CSV table of C-alpha atoms in Angstrom, one decimal:
chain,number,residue,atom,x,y,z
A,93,UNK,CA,0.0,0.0,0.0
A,94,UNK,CA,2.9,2.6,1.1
A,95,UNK,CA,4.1,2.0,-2.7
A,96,UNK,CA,1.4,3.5,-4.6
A,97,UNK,CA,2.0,6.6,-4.7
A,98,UNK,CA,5.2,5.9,-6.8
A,99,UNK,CA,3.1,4.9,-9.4
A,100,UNK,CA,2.8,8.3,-11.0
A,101,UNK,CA,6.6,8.2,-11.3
A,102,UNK,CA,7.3,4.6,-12.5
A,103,UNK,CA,8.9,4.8,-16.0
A,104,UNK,CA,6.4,1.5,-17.1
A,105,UNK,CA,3.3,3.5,-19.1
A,106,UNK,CA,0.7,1.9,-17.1
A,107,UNK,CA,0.2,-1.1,-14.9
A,108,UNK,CA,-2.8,-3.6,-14.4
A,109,UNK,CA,-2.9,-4.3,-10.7
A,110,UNK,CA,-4.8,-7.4,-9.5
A,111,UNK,CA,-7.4,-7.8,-6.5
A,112,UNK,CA,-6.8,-11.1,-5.0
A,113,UNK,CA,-9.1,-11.7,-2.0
A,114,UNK,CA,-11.2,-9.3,0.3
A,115,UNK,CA,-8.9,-6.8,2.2
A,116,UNK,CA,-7.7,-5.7,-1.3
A,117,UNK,CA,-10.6,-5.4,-3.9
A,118,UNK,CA,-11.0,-1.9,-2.1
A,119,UNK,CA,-7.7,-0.8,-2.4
A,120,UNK,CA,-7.8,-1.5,-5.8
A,121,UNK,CA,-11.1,0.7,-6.2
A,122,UNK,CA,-9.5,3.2,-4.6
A,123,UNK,CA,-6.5,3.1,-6.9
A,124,UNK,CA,-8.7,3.2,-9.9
A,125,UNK,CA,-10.7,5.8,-9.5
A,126,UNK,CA,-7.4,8.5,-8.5
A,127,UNK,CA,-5.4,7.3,-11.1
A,128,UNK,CA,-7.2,4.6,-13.5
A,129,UNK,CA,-7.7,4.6,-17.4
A,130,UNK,CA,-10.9,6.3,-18.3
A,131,UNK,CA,-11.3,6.9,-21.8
A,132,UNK,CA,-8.7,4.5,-24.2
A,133,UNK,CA,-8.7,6.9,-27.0
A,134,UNK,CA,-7.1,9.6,-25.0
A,135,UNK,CA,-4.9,7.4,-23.0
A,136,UNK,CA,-3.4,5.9,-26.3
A,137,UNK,CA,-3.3,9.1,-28.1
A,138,UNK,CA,-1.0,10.3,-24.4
A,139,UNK,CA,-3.6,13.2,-23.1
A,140,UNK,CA,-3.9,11.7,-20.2
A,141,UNK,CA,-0.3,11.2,-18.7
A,142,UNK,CA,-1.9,11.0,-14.9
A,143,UNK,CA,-4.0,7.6,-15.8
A,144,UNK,CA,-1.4,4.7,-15.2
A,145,UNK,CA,-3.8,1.5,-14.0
A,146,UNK,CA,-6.3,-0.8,-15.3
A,147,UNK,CA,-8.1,-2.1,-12.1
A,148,UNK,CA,-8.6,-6.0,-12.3
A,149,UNK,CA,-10.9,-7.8,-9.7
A,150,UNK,CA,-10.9,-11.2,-8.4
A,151,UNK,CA,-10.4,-13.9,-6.1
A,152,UNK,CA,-7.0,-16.0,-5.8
A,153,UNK,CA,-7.2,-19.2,-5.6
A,154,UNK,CA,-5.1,-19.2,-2.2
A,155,UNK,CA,-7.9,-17.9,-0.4
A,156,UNK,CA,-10.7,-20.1,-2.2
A,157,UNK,CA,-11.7,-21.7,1.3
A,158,UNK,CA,-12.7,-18.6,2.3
A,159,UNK,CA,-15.5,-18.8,0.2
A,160,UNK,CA,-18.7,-21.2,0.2
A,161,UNK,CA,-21.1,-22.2,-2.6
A,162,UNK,CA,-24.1,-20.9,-1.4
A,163,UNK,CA,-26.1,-21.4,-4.9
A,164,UNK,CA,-26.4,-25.0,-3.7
A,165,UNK,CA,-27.9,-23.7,0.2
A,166,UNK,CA,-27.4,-20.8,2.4
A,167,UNK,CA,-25.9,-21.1,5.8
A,168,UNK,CA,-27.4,-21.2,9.5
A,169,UNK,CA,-28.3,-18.8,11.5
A,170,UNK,CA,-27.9,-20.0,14.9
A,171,UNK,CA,-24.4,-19.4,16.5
A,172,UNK,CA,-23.7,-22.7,17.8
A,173,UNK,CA,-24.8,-23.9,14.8
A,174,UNK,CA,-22.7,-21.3,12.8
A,175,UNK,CA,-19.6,-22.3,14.4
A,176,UNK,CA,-20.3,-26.1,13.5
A,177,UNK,CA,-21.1,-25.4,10.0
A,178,UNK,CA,-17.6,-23.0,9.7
A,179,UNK,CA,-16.0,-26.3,11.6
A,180,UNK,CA,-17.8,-28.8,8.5
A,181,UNK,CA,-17.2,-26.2,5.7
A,182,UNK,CA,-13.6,-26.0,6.1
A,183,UNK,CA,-12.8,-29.6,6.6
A,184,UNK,CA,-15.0,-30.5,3.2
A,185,UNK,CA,-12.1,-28.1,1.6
A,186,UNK,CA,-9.1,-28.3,3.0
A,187,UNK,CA,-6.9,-31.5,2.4
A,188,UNK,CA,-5.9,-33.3,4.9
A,189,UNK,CA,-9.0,-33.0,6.5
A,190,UNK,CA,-8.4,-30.8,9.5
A,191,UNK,CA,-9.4,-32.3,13.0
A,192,UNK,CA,-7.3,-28.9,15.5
A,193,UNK,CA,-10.9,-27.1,16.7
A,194,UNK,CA,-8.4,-23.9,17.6
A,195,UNK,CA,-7.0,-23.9,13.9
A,196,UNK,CA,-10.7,-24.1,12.8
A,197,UNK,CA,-11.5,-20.9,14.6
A,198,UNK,CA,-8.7,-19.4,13.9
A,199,UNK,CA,-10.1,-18.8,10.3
A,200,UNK,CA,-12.3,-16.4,9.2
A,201,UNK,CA,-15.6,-16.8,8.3
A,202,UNK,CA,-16.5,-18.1,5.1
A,203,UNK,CA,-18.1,-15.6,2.5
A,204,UNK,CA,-20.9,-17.0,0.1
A,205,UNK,CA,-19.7,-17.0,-3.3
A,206,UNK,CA,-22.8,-15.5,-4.5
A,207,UNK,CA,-21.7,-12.0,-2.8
A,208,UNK,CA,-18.3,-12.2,-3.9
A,209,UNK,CA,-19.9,-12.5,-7.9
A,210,UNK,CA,-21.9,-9.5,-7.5
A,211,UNK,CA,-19.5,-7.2,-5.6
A,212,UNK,CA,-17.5,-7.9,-8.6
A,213,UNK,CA,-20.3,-7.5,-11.2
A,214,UNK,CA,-20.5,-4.3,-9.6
A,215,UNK,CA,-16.6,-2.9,-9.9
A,216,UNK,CA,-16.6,-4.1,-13.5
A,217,UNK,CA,-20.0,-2.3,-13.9
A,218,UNK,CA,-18.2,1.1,-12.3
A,219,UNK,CA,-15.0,0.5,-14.2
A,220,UNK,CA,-16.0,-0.3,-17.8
A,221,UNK,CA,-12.5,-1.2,-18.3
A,222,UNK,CA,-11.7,-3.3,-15.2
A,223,UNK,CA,-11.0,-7.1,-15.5
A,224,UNK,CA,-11.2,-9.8,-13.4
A,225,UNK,CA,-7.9,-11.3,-12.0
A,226,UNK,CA,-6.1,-13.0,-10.3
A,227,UNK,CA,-8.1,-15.9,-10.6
A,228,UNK,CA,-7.1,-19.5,-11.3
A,229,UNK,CA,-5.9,-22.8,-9.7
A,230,UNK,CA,-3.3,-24.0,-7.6
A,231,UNK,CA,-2.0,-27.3,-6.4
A,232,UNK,CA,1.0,-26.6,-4.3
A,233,UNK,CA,0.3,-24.2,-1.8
A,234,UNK,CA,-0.7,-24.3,1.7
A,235,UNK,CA,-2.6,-22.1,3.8
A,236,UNK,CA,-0.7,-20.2,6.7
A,237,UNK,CA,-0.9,-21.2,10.4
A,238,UNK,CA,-3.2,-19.5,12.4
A,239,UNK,CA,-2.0,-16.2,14.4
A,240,UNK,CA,0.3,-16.2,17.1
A,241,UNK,CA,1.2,-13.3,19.4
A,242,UNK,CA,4.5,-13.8,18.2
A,243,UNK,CA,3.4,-13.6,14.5
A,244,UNK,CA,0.9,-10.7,15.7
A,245,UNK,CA,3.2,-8.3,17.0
A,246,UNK,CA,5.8,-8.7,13.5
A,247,UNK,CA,3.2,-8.2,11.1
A,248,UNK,CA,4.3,-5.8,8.5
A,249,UNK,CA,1.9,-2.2,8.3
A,250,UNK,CA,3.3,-1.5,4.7
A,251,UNK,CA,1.3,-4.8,3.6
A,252,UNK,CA,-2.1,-5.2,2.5
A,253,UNK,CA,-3.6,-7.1,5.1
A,254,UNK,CA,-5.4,-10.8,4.8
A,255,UNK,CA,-2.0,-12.4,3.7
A,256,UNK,CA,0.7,-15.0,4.9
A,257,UNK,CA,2.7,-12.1,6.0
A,258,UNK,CA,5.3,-14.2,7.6
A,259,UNK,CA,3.1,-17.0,9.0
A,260,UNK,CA,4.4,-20.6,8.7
A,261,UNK,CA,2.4,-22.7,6.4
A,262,UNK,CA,-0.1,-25.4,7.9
A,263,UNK,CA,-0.2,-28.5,6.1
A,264,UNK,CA,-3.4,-28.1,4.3
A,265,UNK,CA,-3.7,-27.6,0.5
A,266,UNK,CA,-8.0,-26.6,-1.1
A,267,UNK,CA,-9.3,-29.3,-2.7
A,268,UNK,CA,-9.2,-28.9,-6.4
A,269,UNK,CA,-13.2,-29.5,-7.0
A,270,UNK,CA,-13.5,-26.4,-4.5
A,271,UNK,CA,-10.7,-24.5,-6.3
A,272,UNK,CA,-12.6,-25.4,-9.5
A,273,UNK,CA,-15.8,-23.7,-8.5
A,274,UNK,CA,-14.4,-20.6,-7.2
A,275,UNK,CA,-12.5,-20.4,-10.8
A,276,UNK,CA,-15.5,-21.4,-12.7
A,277,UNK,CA,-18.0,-18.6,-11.5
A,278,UNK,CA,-15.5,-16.1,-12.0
A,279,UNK,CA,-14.6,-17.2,-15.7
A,280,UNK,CA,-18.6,-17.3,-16.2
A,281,UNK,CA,-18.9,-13.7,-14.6
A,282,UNK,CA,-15.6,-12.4,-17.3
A,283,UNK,CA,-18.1,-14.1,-20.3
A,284,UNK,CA,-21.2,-12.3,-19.4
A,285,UNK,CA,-19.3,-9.2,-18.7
A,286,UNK,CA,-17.4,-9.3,-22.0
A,287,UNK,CA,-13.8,-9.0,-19.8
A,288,UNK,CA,-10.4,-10.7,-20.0
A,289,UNK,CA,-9.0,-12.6,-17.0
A,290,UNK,CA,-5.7,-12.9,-15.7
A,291,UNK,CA,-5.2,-16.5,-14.6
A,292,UNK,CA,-2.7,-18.6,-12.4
A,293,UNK,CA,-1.7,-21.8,-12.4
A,294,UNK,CA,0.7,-23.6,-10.3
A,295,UNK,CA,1.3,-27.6,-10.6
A,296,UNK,CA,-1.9,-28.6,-12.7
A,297,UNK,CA,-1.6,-27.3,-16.1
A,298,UNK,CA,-3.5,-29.5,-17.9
A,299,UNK,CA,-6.6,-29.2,-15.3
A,300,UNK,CA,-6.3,-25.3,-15.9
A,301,UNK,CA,-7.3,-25.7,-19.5
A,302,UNK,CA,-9.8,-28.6,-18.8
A,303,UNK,CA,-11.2,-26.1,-16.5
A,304,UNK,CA,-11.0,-23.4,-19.4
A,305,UNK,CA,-11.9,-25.9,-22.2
A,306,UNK,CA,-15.1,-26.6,-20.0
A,307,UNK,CA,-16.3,-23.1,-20.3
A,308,UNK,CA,-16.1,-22.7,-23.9
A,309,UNK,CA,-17.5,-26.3,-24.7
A,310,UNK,CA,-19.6,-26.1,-27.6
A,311,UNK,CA,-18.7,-22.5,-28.7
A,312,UNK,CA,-15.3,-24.0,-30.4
A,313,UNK,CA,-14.8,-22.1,-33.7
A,314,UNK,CA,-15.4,-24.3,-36.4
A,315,UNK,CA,-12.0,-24.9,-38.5
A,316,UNK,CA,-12.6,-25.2,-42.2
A,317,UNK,CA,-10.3,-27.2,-44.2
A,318,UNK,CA,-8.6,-25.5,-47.6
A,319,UNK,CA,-10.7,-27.6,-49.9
A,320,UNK,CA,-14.0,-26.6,-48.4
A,321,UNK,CA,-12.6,-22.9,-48.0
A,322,UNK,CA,-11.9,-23.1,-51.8
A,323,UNK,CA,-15.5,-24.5,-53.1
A,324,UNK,CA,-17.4,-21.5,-50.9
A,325,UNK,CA,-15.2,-19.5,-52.6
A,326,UNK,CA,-16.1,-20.4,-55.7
A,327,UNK,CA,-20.0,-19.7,-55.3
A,328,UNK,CA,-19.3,-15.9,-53.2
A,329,UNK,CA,-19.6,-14.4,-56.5
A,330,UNK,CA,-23.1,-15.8,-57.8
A,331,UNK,CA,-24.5,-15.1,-54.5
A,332,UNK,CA,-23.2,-11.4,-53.9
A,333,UNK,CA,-26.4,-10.2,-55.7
A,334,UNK,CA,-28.6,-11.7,-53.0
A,335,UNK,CA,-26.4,-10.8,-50.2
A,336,UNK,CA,-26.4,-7.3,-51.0
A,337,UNK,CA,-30.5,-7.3,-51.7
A,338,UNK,CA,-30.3,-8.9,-48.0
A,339,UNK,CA,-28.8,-6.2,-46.3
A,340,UNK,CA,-30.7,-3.7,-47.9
A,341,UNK,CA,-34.0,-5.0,-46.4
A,342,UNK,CA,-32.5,-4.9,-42.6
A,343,UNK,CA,-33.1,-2.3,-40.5
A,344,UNK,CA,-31.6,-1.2,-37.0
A,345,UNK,CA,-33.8,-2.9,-34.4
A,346,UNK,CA,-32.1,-0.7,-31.6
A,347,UNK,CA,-30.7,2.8,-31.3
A,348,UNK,CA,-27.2,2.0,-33.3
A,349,UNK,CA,-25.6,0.3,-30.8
A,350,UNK,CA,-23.8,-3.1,-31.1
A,351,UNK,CA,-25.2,-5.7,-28.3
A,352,UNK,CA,-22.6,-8.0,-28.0
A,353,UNK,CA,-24.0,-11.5,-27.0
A,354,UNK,CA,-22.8,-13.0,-23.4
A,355,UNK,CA,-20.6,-16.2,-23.7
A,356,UNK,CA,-19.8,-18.7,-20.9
A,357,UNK,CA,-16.0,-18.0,-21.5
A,358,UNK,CA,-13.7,-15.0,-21.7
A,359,UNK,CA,-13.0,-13.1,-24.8
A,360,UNK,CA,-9.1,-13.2,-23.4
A,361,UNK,CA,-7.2,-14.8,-21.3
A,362,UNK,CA,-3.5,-14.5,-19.7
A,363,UNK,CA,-1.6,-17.1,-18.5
A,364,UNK,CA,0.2,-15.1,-16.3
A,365,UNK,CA,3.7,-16.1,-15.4
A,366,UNK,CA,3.3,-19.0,-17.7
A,367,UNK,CA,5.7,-22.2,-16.4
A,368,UNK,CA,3.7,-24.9,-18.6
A,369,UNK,CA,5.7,-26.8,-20.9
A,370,UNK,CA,6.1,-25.9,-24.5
A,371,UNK,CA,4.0,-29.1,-25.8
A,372,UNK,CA,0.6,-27.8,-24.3
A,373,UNK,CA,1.3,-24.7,-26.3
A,374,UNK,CA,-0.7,-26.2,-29.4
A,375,UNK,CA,-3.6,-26.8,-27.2
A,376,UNK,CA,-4.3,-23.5,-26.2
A,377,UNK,CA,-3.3,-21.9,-29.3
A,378,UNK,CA,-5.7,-24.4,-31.2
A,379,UNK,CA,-7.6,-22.9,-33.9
A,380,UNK,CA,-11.3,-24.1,-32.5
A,381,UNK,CA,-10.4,-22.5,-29.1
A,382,UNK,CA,-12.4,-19.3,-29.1
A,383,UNK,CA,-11.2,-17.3,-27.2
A,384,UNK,CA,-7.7,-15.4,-27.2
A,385,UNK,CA,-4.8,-16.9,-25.2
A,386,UNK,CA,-2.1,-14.6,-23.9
A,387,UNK,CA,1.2,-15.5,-22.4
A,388,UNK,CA,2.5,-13.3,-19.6
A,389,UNK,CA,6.5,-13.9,-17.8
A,390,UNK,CA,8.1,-12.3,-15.2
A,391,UNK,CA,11.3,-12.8,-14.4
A,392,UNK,CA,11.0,-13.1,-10.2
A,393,UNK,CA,8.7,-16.5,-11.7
A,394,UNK,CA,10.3,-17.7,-14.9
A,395,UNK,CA,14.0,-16.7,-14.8
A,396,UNK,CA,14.6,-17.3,-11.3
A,397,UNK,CA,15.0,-21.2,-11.0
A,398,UNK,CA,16.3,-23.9,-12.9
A,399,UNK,CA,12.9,-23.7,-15.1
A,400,UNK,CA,14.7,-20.7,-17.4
A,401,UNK,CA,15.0,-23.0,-20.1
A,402,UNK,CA,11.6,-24.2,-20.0
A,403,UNK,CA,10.2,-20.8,-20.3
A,404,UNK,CA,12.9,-19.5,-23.2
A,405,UNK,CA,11.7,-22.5,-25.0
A,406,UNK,CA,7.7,-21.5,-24.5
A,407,UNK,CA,9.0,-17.8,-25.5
A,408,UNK,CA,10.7,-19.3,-28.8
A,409,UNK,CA,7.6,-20.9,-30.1
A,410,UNK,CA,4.3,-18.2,-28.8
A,411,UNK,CA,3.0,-16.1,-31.9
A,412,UNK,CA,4.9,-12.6,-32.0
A,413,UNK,CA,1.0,-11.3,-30.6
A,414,UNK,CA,0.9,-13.6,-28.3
A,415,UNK,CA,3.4,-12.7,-25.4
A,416,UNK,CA,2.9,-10.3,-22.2
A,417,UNK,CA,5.4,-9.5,-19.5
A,418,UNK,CA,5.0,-8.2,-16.0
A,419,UNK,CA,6.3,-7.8,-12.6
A,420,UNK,CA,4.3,-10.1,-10.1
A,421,UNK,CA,5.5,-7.7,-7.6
A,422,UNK,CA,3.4,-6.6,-5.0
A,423,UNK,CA,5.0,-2.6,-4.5
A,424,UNK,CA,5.2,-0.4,-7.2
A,425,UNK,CA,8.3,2.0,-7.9
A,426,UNK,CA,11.9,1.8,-9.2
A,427,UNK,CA,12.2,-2.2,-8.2
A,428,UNK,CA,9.0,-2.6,-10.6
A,429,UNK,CA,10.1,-0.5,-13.4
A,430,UNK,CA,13.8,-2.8,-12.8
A,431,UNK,CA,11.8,-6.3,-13.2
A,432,UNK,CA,9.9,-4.9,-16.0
A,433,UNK,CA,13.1,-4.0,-17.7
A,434,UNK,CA,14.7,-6.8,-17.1
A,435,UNK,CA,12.2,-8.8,-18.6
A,436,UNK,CA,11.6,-7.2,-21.8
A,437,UNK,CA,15.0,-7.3,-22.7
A,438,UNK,CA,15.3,-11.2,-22.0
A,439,UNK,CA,12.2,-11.8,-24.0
A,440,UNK,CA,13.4,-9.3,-27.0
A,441,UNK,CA,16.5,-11.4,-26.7
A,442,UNK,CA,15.0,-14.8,-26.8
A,443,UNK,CA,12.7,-13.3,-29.8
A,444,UNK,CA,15.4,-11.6,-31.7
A,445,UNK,CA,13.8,-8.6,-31.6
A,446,UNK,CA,15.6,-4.9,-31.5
A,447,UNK,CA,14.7,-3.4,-27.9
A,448,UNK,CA,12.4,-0.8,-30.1
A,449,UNK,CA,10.5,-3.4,-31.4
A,450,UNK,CA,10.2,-5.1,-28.8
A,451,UNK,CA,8.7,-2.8,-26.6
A,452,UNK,CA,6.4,-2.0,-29.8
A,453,UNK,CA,5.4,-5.2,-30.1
A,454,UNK,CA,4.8,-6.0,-26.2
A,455,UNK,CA,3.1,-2.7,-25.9
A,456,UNK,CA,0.6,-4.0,-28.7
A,457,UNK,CA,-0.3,-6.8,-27.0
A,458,UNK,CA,-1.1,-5.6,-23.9
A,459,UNK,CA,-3.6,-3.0,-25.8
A,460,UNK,CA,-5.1,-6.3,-27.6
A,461,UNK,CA,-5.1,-8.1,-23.9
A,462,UNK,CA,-6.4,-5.0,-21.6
A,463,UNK,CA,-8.8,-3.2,-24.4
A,464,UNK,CA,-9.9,-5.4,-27.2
């Protein structure tokens, strides 16, 4: 939080910053409306040099638990009988089921996932260009411990609070079916909203696009061989006649304005600090997938273990329009506008591209990504 204010002086254009659970979807609201991106034209044309943030809304899936499916019930009312069902709620999600009653209490109440879907209805509603991020799924990691006074006392005030912040982690991992949910109504949320998503996944690649592919099932683009793209071809001309009578006998139903129809799926999606391998490239990039798949790296994630040649591999073989970089930082300022840096230049590298180019090219994308 004590970093924000350095945003205004960072050398990076502008920034998408992510909401990630509840203590923070405020502070991103707050953010956005002092120094977010209202009107595109004018911020691409450089009128409006104070706008530097695109406000994205979501929930991570590292506080998942937290949340309940209320669409399926709704919760008691009684306090005893709160407590129990808090108790039963988080030992259906967490893994290994947990049996410590103090650890139970420790946590906070669960929120019903219907509130959480409208509160962010709501932002994207306020902030017509908001998305909805971080969102996604996540095998390795484990919730903290409860609070000590130890851990109490050291907490950090420059943080947002609601995190680890220097907790040690419990054993307990959210079930993947629970994780799935959480993810699901969010991706449903970016399709009837007509809003890209920014989405992680750690450990369980290939059930991050089953989880995608499920949204979009049905609505796959049809791919049309050559052959049969060469007979229609053939008949365009006898039937351009008709076509033209055709649109001559519409008329505007409305008051000029283009509805676009609500999908089940997001018009695009970022893989952000992608660490897949470079074989499940081809199923994202797939020509029946209908949506658009963006590739995001950061060097703190990609370049900092032994997986740097995994990830200079996936760089070789994404589409030029395909790749994103970032920060996954969580303070703004001079150590932001470093990472950034630093990854551009490894990715123009990796590309071949001239550092001009490159930073043409990745600013291009992010346009494609954030506006459309």
């Amino acid at each position: 939080m004590s970093s924000i204010k350095s945003i205004q002086n960072m050398k990076a254009r502008a920034l998408t910053i992510m909401g990630t659970r509840a203590e923070d979807q405020l502070l991103v609201s707050q953010v956005a409306d002092d120094i977010g991106i209202k009107d595109v034209s004018l911020f691409l044309s450089g009128q409006t040099p104070h706008e530097r943030v695109v406000p994205c809304f979501g929930w991570h899936p590292w506080f998942s638990h937290q949340l309940y499916d209320d669409f399926k019930g709704s919760e008691p009312s009684e306090e005893l009988e709160r407590k129990h069902w808090k108790h039963t709620h988080y030992q259906n999600v967490l893994v290994p089921k947990p049996e410590d009653p103090n650890f139970l209490d420790s946590l906070p109440d669960p929120r019903p996932l219907s509130e959480l879907i409208s509160q962010i209805r709501d932002a994207l509603n306020r902030y017509p260009l908001a998305l909805i991020g971080e969102i996604g799924l996540d095998k390795s990691f484990r919730i903290p411990d409860a609070w000590t006074s130890d851990t109490s006392e050291n907490k950090d005030p420059s943080l947002t609070p609601g995190g680890r912040d220097g907790r040690r982690l419990s054993p307990y991992r959210v079930d993947m079916g629970h994780q799935k949910k959480i993810l699901h109504s969010q991706l449903r949320l970016a399709g009837e909203m007509n809003r890209a998503v920014s989405v992680h996944g750690v450990q369980g690649h290939g059930v991050v696009f089953e989880a995608l592919q499920e949204t979009w099932k049905g609505h796959e683009k049809q791919v049309i061989s050559k052959r049969t793209r060469k007979r229609r071809a053939s008949v365009e001309g006898a039937h351009e006649k008709e076509d033209s009578d055709a649109e001559n006998d519409t008329h505007d139903t409305g008051s000029n304005a283009q509805v676009k129809s609500t999908k089940p799926f997001p018009p695009r999606i970022c893989l952000h600090s992608y660490s897949g391998p470079p074989e499940a490239l081809k199923q994202y990039l797939d020509s029946s997938v209908p949506a658009e798949i963006f590739f995001s790296f950061s060097s703190v994630i990609n370049f900092s273990k032994s997986g740097s040649s995994k990830a200079i591999e996936v760089i070789k073989q994404l589409p030029d329009d395909r790749v994103l970089v970032e920060s996954d930082l969580h303070c703004a300022g001079d150590t932001m506008d470093g990472y950034l840096e630093e990854i551009t230049r490894l990715i123009c590298k990796i590309r071949g591209w001239s550092l001009e180019d490159g930073v043409m090219q990745l600013r291009r994308n992010w346009e494609r990504f954030v506006f459309g």
